[in-house]
Coordinates of C-alpha atoms in Angstrom, one line a residue:
M1 CA 31.9 54.5 26.6
A2 CA 31.8 51.3 24.7
A3 CA 36.4 51.9 24.7
A4 CA 36.1 51.8 28.3
F5 CA 34.6 49.4 29.2
T6 CA 36.5 47.1 27.4
S7 CA 39.1 48.0 28.7
S8 CA 38.0 48.6 32.7
F9 CA 37.1 44.2 32.6
L10 CA 40.7 42.6 32.7
P11 CA 42.4 44.6 30.0
S12 CA 46.0 43.5 28.7
P13 CA 48.7 43.1 31.3
H14 CA 50.4 45.7 28.2
F15 CA 51.2 48.6 29.7
A16 CA 53.7 51.7 28.8
T17 CA 54.2 52.9 33.2
S18 CA 54.1 56.2 32.5
K19 CA 50.2 58.5 33.2
P20 CA 47.8 59.2 32.0
T21 CA 48.7 57.5 28.7
F22 CA 48.4 54.1 28.2
K23 CA 50.7 52.6 25.5
P24 CA 51.5 48.8 24.5
I25 CA 54.3 47.6 25.1
P26 CA 55.4 44.0 23.6
R27 CA 54.3 41.2 24.8
T28 CA 55.7 38.9 27.0
P29 CA 54.4 35.4 27.6
L30 CA 51.6 35.2 30.5
S31 CA 49.9 31.8 31.5
L32 CA 46.3 33.9 31.2
P33 CA 45.3 33.5 27.4
S34 CA 41.7 34.0 28.2
I35 CA 42.3 37.4 29.5
R36 CA 44.9 38.7 26.8
A37 CA 41.8 37.1 24.1
A38 CA 39.6 38.8 25.5
A39 CA 41.0 42.6 25.6
S40 CA 42.7 44.2 23.7
S41 CA 46.3 45.2 24.2
D42 CA 46.3 48.7 22.9
P43 CA 42.8 49.9 23.6
S44 CA 42.8 53.6 21.4
S45 CA 42.6 51.1 18.6
T46 CA 40.0 49.4 19.3
T47 CA 37.4 52.3 20.1
T48 CA 36.2 52.7 16.9
T49 CA 35.1 48.5 16.5
A50 CA 34.1 48.5 19.9
A51 CA 32.5 52.1 19.9
A52 CA 30.3 49.5 16.3
A53 CA 29.9 47.1 18.3
A54 CA 28.6 48.7 21.4
A55 CA 25.5 51.4 18.9
S56 CA 24.4 47.7 17.4
S57 CA 23.8 46.9 20.6
V58 CA 22.3 49.4 22.2
N59 CA 18.4 48.1 22.3
K60 CA 19.8 45.2 23.2
V61 CA 20.7 46.7 27.1
S62 CA 18.6 47.4 29.2
N63 CA 21.2 48.7 32.0
I64 CA 24.2 48.8 33.2
R65 CA 24.4 45.4 34.3
D66 CA 23.8 43.9 30.8
E67 CA 26.2 45.9 29.5
A68 CA 29.2 44.4 31.9
R69 CA 28.2 41.0 31.0
R70 CA 27.6 41.7 28.2
L71 CA 31.4 43.0 27.6
S72 CA 32.9 40.5 30.6
P73 CA 35.1 37.6 29.5
H74 CA 33.7 34.2 31.1
P75 CA 34.1 34.5 34.7
D76 CA 36.2 31.5 34.8
A77 CA 38.7 34.0 32.4
H78 CA 41.3 34.2 35.2
N79 CA 43.5 31.7 37.9
F80 CA 42.8 33.9 40.3
S81 CA 41.5 32.7 43.8
A82 CA 41.2 33.2 47.1
K83 CA 40.5 31.0 50.7
Y84 CA 40.3 31.4 54.6
V85 CA 43.3 30.6 56.2
P86 CA 44.0 30.4 60.3
F87 CA 44.9 34.1 61.2
P88 CA 48.3 34.3 60.8
S89 CA 48.9 31.4 59.3
T90 CA 52.4 29.1 60.5
S91 CA 53.7 26.0 59.8
S92 CA 51.3 24.0 62.1
N93 CA 47.9 25.7 60.1
A94 CA 49.5 25.5 57.4
D95 CA 46.9 23.0 56.0
E96 CA 44.1 23.9 57.0
S97 CA 41.4 26.3 54.8
Y98 CA 38.2 26.8 53.6
S99 CA 36.4 28.2 50.6
L100 CA 34.8 31.2 50.6
D101 CA 31.7 29.7 50.0
E102 CA 31.7 28.6 53.8
I103 CA 30.2 29.7 56.9
V104 CA 33.0 29.5 58.8
Y105 CA 34.0 32.7 60.9
R106 CA 37.0 30.6 63.5
S107 CA 40.0 28.3 62.6
N108 CA 39.7 24.8 64.0
S109 CA 41.6 26.1 67.6
G110 CA 38.9 29.2 68.3
G111 CA 41.6 31.4 66.8
L112 CA 40.6 34.3 63.8
L113 CA 40.6 33.7 60.1
D114 CA 42.2 35.5 57.3
V115 CA 41.2 35.6 53.9
Q116 CA 44.2 34.2 51.5
H117 CA 44.9 35.1 48.0
D118 CA 46.8 33.1 45.3
L119 CA 49.6 35.9 44.8
D120 CA 51.7 33.7 42.7
A121 CA 48.5 33.6 40.1
L122 CA 48.7 37.8 41.2
K123 CA 52.4 38.3 40.2
A124 CA 52.2 36.5 36.8
F125 CA 51.7 40.6 36.3
P126 CA 54.5 43.2 36.4
G127 CA 53.3 45.2 39.7
S128 CA 53.1 48.2 35.9
Y129 CA 49.3 46.6 34.9
W130 CA 48.1 46.5 38.3
R131 CA 48.8 50.3 38.8
N132 CA 47.3 51.0 35.5
L133 CA 44.4 48.6 35.8
F134 CA 43.9 50.5 39.1
D135 CA 43.8 53.7 38.0
S136 CA 42.1 53.0 34.6
R137 CA 38.6 52.1 36.4
V138 CA 38.6 55.2 38.6
G139 CA 35.1 57.3 38.2
K140 CA 33.8 55.3 35.6
T141 CA 29.9 54.0 35.0
T142 CA 31.4 50.4 34.5
W143 CA 29.6 47.7 36.6
P144 CA 31.5 47.1 39.0
Y145 CA 34.2 48.6 39.3
G146 CA 33.4 52.2 38.9
S147 CA 33.3 51.7 42.9
G148 CA 36.6 51.8 45.1
V149 CA 36.5 48.8 45.9
W150 CA 35.2 46.2 43.1
S151 CA 38.1 48.5 41.3
K152 CA 40.6 46.1 43.0
K153 CA 38.0 43.2 42.8
E154 CA 41.0 40.5 41.4
W155 CA 42.0 41.5 44.3
V156 CA 39.3 41.1 46.5
L157 CA 36.7 38.1 45.7
P158 CA 37.9 37.0 43.0
E159 CA 35.9 34.5 42.1
I160 CA 32.5 36.2 42.7
S161 CA 30.1 37.2 40.3
S162 CA 29.4 40.4 38.6
D163 CA 25.5 39.6 39.0
D164 CA 26.1 38.8 42.5
I165 CA 28.0 41.9 44.0
V166 CA 25.8 44.4 46.0
S167 CA 27.6 48.5 44.9
A168 CA 26.6 51.8 45.7
F169 CA 29.8 52.6 44.0
E170 CA 31.6 52.9 47.2
G171 CA 35.0 54.5 47.6
N172 CA 37.0 56.8 45.4
S173 CA 36.8 58.9 48.4
N174 CA 38.5 62.4 49.3
L175 CA 41.7 63.1 49.7
F176 CA 42.0 66.4 51.4
W177 CA 44.9 68.4 52.2
A178 CA 44.4 70.3 55.0
E179 CA 47.2 73.3 54.8
R180 CA 45.0 75.1 56.8
F181 CA 45.3 72.6 59.3
G182 CA 48.9 71.3 59.5
K183 CA 50.0 74.4 59.3
Q184 CA 48.1 77.2 61.6
F185 CA 48.1 74.1 65.1
L186 CA 50.7 71.2 63.2
E187 CA 53.7 73.5 61.6
M188 CA 53.2 70.9 59.1
T189 CA 52.7 71.4 54.7
D190 CA 52.2 67.9 53.8
L191 CA 49.1 66.4 55.8
W192 CA 46.3 65.1 54.1
V193 CA 42.9 63.4 55.5
K194 CA 41.3 60.9 53.7
H195 CA 37.5 61.5 54.2
C196 CA 36.3 57.7 54.0
G197 CA 33.4 59.0 56.4
I198 CA 32.1 60.4 52.3
S199 CA 30.6 57.2 51.5
H200 CA 27.1 55.7 51.2
T201 CA 26.1 55.9 54.1
G202 CA 28.6 57.9 56.3
S203 CA 30.9 56.0 57.2
F204 CA 34.1 53.9 55.9
K205 CA 31.8 50.5 56.8
D206 CA 30.4 50.4 53.6
L207 CA 33.8 49.7 52.2
G208 CA 34.1 46.1 54.0
M209 CA 30.2 45.7 53.8
T210 CA 29.3 46.2 50.2
V211 CA 31.7 42.2 50.3
L212 CA 29.8 40.9 53.0
V213 CA 27.1 41.0 51.1
S214 CA 28.4 40.6 48.3
Q215 CA 28.8 37.6 49.2
V216 CA 26.0 36.4 51.5
N217 CA 24.1 37.3 48.2
R218 CA 26.2 34.8 46.4
L219 CA 26.1 31.9 49.3
R220 CA 22.2 32.8 48.9
K221 CA 21.8 32.0 45.2
M222 CA 23.5 29.0 46.0
N223 CA 20.7 27.6 48.3
K224 CA 23.0 27.7 50.9
P225 CA 21.1 28.4 54.9
V226 CA 21.3 32.5 55.1
V227 CA 18.1 33.6 56.3
G228 CA 19.2 37.4 57.2
V229 CA 22.6 39.6 58.2
G230 CA 23.6 40.0 61.6
C231 CA 25.9 42.5 63.2
A232 CA 26.6 44.0 66.2
S233 CA 26.8 48.0 66.3
T234 CA 27.7 50.8 68.0
G235 CA 26.2 52.5 64.8
D236 CA 28.3 52.9 62.0
T237 CA 27.9 49.4 61.0
S238 CA 24.6 48.9 61.2
A239 CA 23.7 52.0 59.0
A240 CA 26.4 49.6 56.1
L241 CA 24.6 46.3 56.8
S242 CA 21.3 47.8 56.2
A243 CA 21.8 49.4 53.3
Y244 CA 23.3 47.2 51.5
C245 CA 21.1 44.8 52.7
A246 CA 17.6 46.6 51.6
S247 CA 19.2 46.9 48.7
A248 CA 19.5 42.5 48.0
N249 CA 16.0 42.6 49.6
I250 CA 18.5 40.1 52.1
P251 CA 16.7 40.4 56.2
S252 CA 18.9 42.5 57.7
I253 CA 19.8 41.5 62.1
V254 CA 20.9 44.8 64.4
F255 CA 22.3 44.9 68.4
L256 CA 22.2 48.5 69.0
P257 CA 23.1 48.7 73.1
A258 CA 20.8 51.5 74.1
N259 CA 21.5 55.1 74.6
K260 CA 25.2 54.8 73.7
I261 CA 25.0 56.2 69.7
S262 CA 23.6 59.0 68.6
M263 CA 19.6 60.1 66.9
A264 CA 21.5 59.7 63.2
Q265 CA 23.3 56.6 63.8
L266 CA 20.1 54.6 64.8
V267 CA 17.6 56.1 62.5
Q268 CA 20.1 54.9 59.6
P269 CA 19.4 51.1 60.4
I270 CA 15.7 51.6 61.3
A271 CA 14.6 54.1 57.6
N272 CA 16.6 50.9 56.4
G273 CA 14.0 48.3 57.6
A274 CA 16.9 46.2 59.7
F275 CA 15.5 44.3 62.9
V276 CA 16.8 45.9 65.3
L277 CA 17.3 45.1 68.4
S278 CA 18.1 47.9 71.3
I279 CA 19.6 45.9 74.1
D280 CA 20.6 46.9 77.8
T281 CA 24.6 46.1 77.6
D282 CA 27.2 47.7 76.2
F283 CA 29.2 47.0 72.2
D284 CA 31.0 43.7 73.8
G285 CA 27.7 42.6 75.4
C286 CA 26.3 42.9 72.0
M287 CA 28.7 41.3 70.4
Q288 CA 28.1 38.1 72.8
L289 CA 25.2 38.6 72.2
I290 CA 24.8 38.3 68.1
R291 CA 28.5 35.3 68.1
E292 CA 25.7 33.2 70.6
V293 CA 22.7 34.2 68.0
T294 CA 24.7 33.3 65.0
A295 CA 25.7 30.2 66.0
E296 CA 22.2 28.5 66.9
L297 CA 20.2 30.5 63.5
P298 CA 21.3 30.7 59.9
I299 CA 21.8 34.3 59.3
Y300 CA 25.1 35.4 59.0
L301 CA 27.8 37.0 61.3
A302 CA 28.6 40.8 59.8
N303 CA 31.1 41.6 62.4
S304 CA 35.1 42.9 61.7
L305 CA 35.3 39.2 63.5
N306 CA 34.2 38.4 60.0
S307 CA 37.9 38.8 57.7
L308 CA 35.4 39.3 54.4
R309 CA 34.7 43.2 55.5
L310 CA 38.3 43.7 55.9
E311 CA 38.9 43.2 52.3
G312 CA 36.8 46.1 50.7
Q313 CA 38.5 47.8 53.8
K314 CA 41.9 47.6 52.7
T315 CA 40.8 48.7 49.5
A316 CA 41.6 52.4 51.1
A317 CA 45.0 52.5 51.9
I318 CA 45.5 51.2 48.1
E319 CA 42.7 54.2 46.9
I320 CA 45.3 56.4 49.4
L321 CA 48.7 54.9 47.3
Q322 CA 46.6 55.6 43.8
Q323 CA 45.8 58.8 44.8
F324 CA 49.2 60.1 45.4
D325 CA 50.4 58.5 42.3
W326 CA 51.9 55.3 43.7
E327 CA 54.0 57.7 46.3
V328 CA 54.0 56.0 49.5
P329 CA 53.1 58.1 52.7
D330 CA 55.6 58.4 55.5
W331 CA 52.9 57.5 58.2
V332 CA 49.0 57.1 58.3
I333 CA 47.3 57.3 61.0
V334 CA 43.9 55.3 61.5
P335 CA 41.1 55.1 64.7
G336 CA 41.8 52.1 66.8
G337 CA 38.2 50.5 67.8
N338 CA 37.5 46.9 67.1
L339 CA 40.6 47.2 65.5
G340 CA 40.3 46.0 62.3
N341 CA 40.5 48.5 60.3
I342 CA 44.2 49.1 61.3
Y343 CA 45.6 45.6 60.0
A344 CA 43.6 45.6 56.7
F345 CA 45.8 48.8 56.4
Y346 CA 48.4 47.5 57.2
K347 CA 47.0 44.0 54.2
G348 CA 46.2 47.1 51.6
F349 CA 49.5 48.7 52.0
H350 CA 51.6 44.7 52.5
M351 CA 49.5 43.7 48.8
C352 CA 51.0 46.6 47.0
K353 CA 54.4 45.7 48.4
E354 CA 54.7 41.8 47.7
L355 CA 53.1 42.3 44.2
G356 CA 55.4 45.1 43.1
L357 CA 53.3 48.4 43.0
V358 CA 55.8 50.1 45.1
D359 CA 59.1 49.2 47.1
R360 CA 58.1 50.4 50.7
I361 CA 54.8 50.8 53.3
P362 CA 54.1 53.6 55.7
R363 CA 54.1 53.2 59.6
L364 CA 50.9 53.5 60.7
V365 CA 49.9 55.1 63.9
C366 CA 46.5 53.4 65.6
A367 CA 44.5 56.0 67.4
Q368 CA 42.9 54.9 71.0
A369 CA 40.7 56.6 72.5
A370 CA 41.7 56.9 76.6
N371 CA 38.4 56.0 78.0
A372 CA 38.8 52.7 75.7
N373 CA 42.3 51.7 74.6
P374 CA 42.9 48.1 75.3
L375 CA 45.3 48.0 72.4
Y376 CA 47.4 50.7 74.2
L377 CA 47.2 49.7 77.5
Y378 CA 49.1 46.3 75.6
Y379 CA 51.0 48.7 73.5
K380 CA 52.7 51.0 76.7
A381 CA 53.3 47.3 78.3
G382 CA 55.7 45.9 76.1
W383 CA 53.6 43.9 74.5
K384 CA 53.5 42.1 77.4
E385 CA 50.7 41.4 78.3
F386 CA 46.5 42.0 76.4
K387 CA 44.1 42.5 79.0
P388 CA 40.1 43.6 78.2
V389 CA 39.8 47.1 80.0
K390 CA 35.9 47.9 80.3
A391 CA 35.1 51.3 78.5
N392 CA 33.6 54.0 79.4
T393 CA 31.9 56.2 78.1
T394 CA 33.4 58.1 75.2
F395 CA 32.6 60.5 72.7
A396 CA 34.5 58.6 69.5
S397 CA 31.5 55.9 70.6
A398 CA 32.4 54.5 67.8
I399 CA 35.3 52.9 69.0
Q400 CA 33.6 52.3 72.9
I401 CA 35.1 49.1 72.7
G402 CA 36.8 47.3 75.7
D403 CA 37.7 43.7 73.9
P404 CA 38.3 44.6 70.6
V405 CA 38.0 41.4 67.9
S406 CA 40.6 42.3 66.7
I407 CA 43.2 41.8 68.9
D408 CA 45.5 39.9 67.1
R409 CA 45.6 41.1 63.7
A410 CA 46.1 44.7 65.0
V411 CA 49.4 43.7 67.0
Y412 CA 50.5 41.8 64.6
A413 CA 50.0 45.2 61.6
L414 CA 52.1 47.3 63.8
K415 CA 54.5 44.9 64.8
N416 CA 55.3 45.0 61.1
C417 CA 55.7 48.4 60.2
D418 CA 57.3 49.4 63.1
G419 CA 53.3 51.1 64.6
I420 CA 52.8 53.1 67.4
V421 CA 49.8 54.0 69.3
E422 CA 48.6 56.7 71.2
E423 CA 45.2 57.8 73.2
A424 CA 43.0 60.8 72.7
T425 CA 41.5 62.1 76.5
E426 CA 37.8 63.2 75.7
E427 CA 39.2 66.9 76.4
E428 CA 41.7 66.9 73.9
L429 CA 39.5 64.9 70.6
M430 CA 36.3 66.7 71.1
D431 CA 39.1 69.9 70.9
A432 CA 41.1 68.4 67.7
M433 CA 37.7 67.9 66.6
A434 CA 36.2 71.4 66.7
Q435 CA 40.3 72.5 65.7
A436 CA 40.3 71.0 61.8
D437 CA 35.9 72.6 61.9
S438 CA 37.3 75.4 62.5
T439 CA 40.2 75.2 59.2
G440 CA 37.0 74.0 56.9
M441 CA 36.7 69.9 57.8
F442 CA 33.5 68.5 59.1
I443 CA 34.5 65.4 60.6
C444 CA 33.8 63.1 63.5
P445 CA 34.9 62.5 67.2
H446 CA 37.0 59.9 65.9
T447 CA 38.7 60.8 63.6
G448 CA 39.3 64.2 66.5
V449 CA 41.7 61.6 67.7
A450 CA 43.3 60.2 65.3
L451 CA 44.5 64.1 64.8
T452 CA 45.5 64.4 68.9
A453 CA 47.8 61.3 68.3
L454 CA 49.5 63.4 65.5
M455 CA 49.3 66.8 67.6
K456 CA 51.7 64.3 70.5
L457 CA 54.1 62.5 67.8
R458 CA 54.1 66.1 66.5
K459 CA 55.4 67.2 69.1
S460 CA 57.4 65.0 70.8
G461 CA 59.5 64.9 67.2
V462 CA 58.0 61.9 65.9
I463 CA 56.4 62.6 63.2
G464 CA 58.4 65.3 61.1
A465 CA 57.6 68.9 59.7
N466 CA 57.4 67.7 56.8
D467 CA 56.9 64.3 56.8
R468 CA 53.6 63.3 54.4
T469 CA 51.2 62.2 57.3
V470 CA 47.4 61.1 56.0
V471 CA 44.8 61.0 58.7
V472 CA 42.4 58.7 57.8
S473 CA 38.8 59.9 59.1
T474 CA 35.9 57.1 59.3
A475 CA 32.5 59.2 59.1
H476 CA 30.7 62.1 58.2
G477 CA 30.6 64.9 60.8
L478 CA 27.1 64.7 59.9
K479 CA 26.9 61.2 62.2
F480 CA 27.6 63.4 65.7
T481 CA 25.2 67.0 65.2
Q482 CA 24.8 66.4 69.1
S483 CA 27.8 66.9 70.4
K484 CA 29.1 69.4 68.3
I485 CA 25.9 72.1 69.5
D486 CA 26.8 70.7 72.9
Y487 CA 30.9 71.5 72.7
H488 CA 29.9 74.9 71.4
S489 CA 27.1 75.4 73.2
N490 CA 29.8 75.2 76.4
D491 CA 26.8 72.7 77.5
I492 CA 29.5 69.2 78.5
K493 CA 30.4 68.9 82.3
D494 CA 33.8 69.6 82.9
M495 CA 35.1 70.4 79.2
A496 CA 36.7 74.3 79.1
C497 CA 35.6 73.9 75.2
R498 CA 38.2 76.2 74.3
F499 CA 37.8 77.1 70.4
A500 CA 33.6 76.9 71.1
N501 CA 32.0 78.8 68.9
P502 CA 28.0 80.3 69.4
P503 CA 26.7 82.2 67.6
V504 CA 26.1 86.1 69.5
S505 CA 22.5 87.0 70.1
V506 CA 21.6 90.5 69.4
S507 CA 18.5 92.8 69.2
A508 CA 17.1 93.3 65.8
D509 CA 18.6 97.2 65.0
F510 CA 20.3 98.3 62.9
G511 CA 22.6 99.9 65.1
S512 CA 23.2 97.0 67.5
V513 CA 24.0 94.7 64.3
M514 CA 26.7 97.6 63.3
D515 CA 28.3 97.6 66.6
V516 CA 28.4 93.3 67.7
L517 CA 29.2 93.4 63.4
K518 CA 32.5 95.4 63.8
K519 CA 34.3 93.9 67.1
Y520 CA 34.4 91.2 65.4
L521 CA 35.5 92.1 61.8
L522 CA 38.5 94.3 64.2
S523 CA 39.8 91.2 65.9
K524 CA 39.5 89.2 62.6
A525 CA 42.3 92.4 61.2
P526 CA 45.5 91.4 60.1
K527 CA 47.9 92.1 62.2
Y528 CA 51.2 94.1 60.6

């Protein structure tokens, strides 16, 4: 175990490219001697020494943070760094940048910010080094590298101390081979669903929130003026924020649109001790209010306007590549609401290409609900003029957003990967959710939106039968049980509910039960 600790904290970059056994290759001069001094070039050769050292100090180590601190190199033992820059970076704003320790959300011009990493420092190591480093940390208890996010710490928040990180070991979510769904409904053989909802609070928002709350934890220790963290939310953001803030003992404030989210989503921030305001408006109204409030009070803004969130979310893209043994899929389909996530996936894939881990990036598809589809309308208009819309009620409530903050980020990502935008009606997304559930999944309505987009692109021939395709599932289906109940009860107005599977009422006697069972089994008998 001690050897694993040592190799997990910036091991030497001298690995062979074969997997899974790591062997040393000849040393090459690098600019990071302190890293090489802190970690052996051959983890297997140090097992005995490291084990003895761990055994001799067992009484001195009280928890995994202590162990991490003892075995990690000095925090200044590398020259990786990151900063805020205007998005997109142009010659006119090239001189504008901010430390990540500054509390800033917008550029001088009022535009978005992006986290920019020192790629020259990262490129001092070959792509094979980063692949092996990231792979070596998967599933470990080493703090904080057992997290799917913090296993890529050098690409996320390279300068933060591990002591300041707030993590539930999020990420490392299942990449599910949707074999039956693909074959039965799409005639596809290589369809996968990335279950990001199998996470601490049940959604992909954990990936970004661990980064943001960790940075807030750092700022508070630096005595920066931050009394709490606030967000507007359609449910999942507030759940993630409240959980991570509760873990770090940081006050969280949540603005929720009244009567527009599921009870399962509402109860999470309440249970985690957040100060919850139920406001008589929609998400866009809550977003406007939280921006005004955080401009006046020392409350840190946690919505995806804050680019720190995207640094965590981009690790899901890197994780997909890891799970395919660094082979790039053809397509990745992501539900889109506030539109930060589609850019985050693009950024993760693009960093891997730029730093030599892969040689290309997949094409991205952003899927929107037809009742909240401003990006889709913009795409269909040839990117000529963006117009916010009034978002109508949708079962995909987390993406019920008509004026997305990250519209510019999404357009940039889609243009640079030959991406596509598709939409799903309420009936289409609910049918797709029911079909997926019938093949063993238990997905959210937002994933139903993404699956509908896949079905349409498959039907039109844009996505081929043998294209390796990943659908990103953003939240756990247990957060949306009422919508599933209503569907399977045929209780949704003006919806056929074609795949409903209601329970069958039967008398409590043997004959009646046998009659019902025989009829059912005959209907399921193989037809030759």
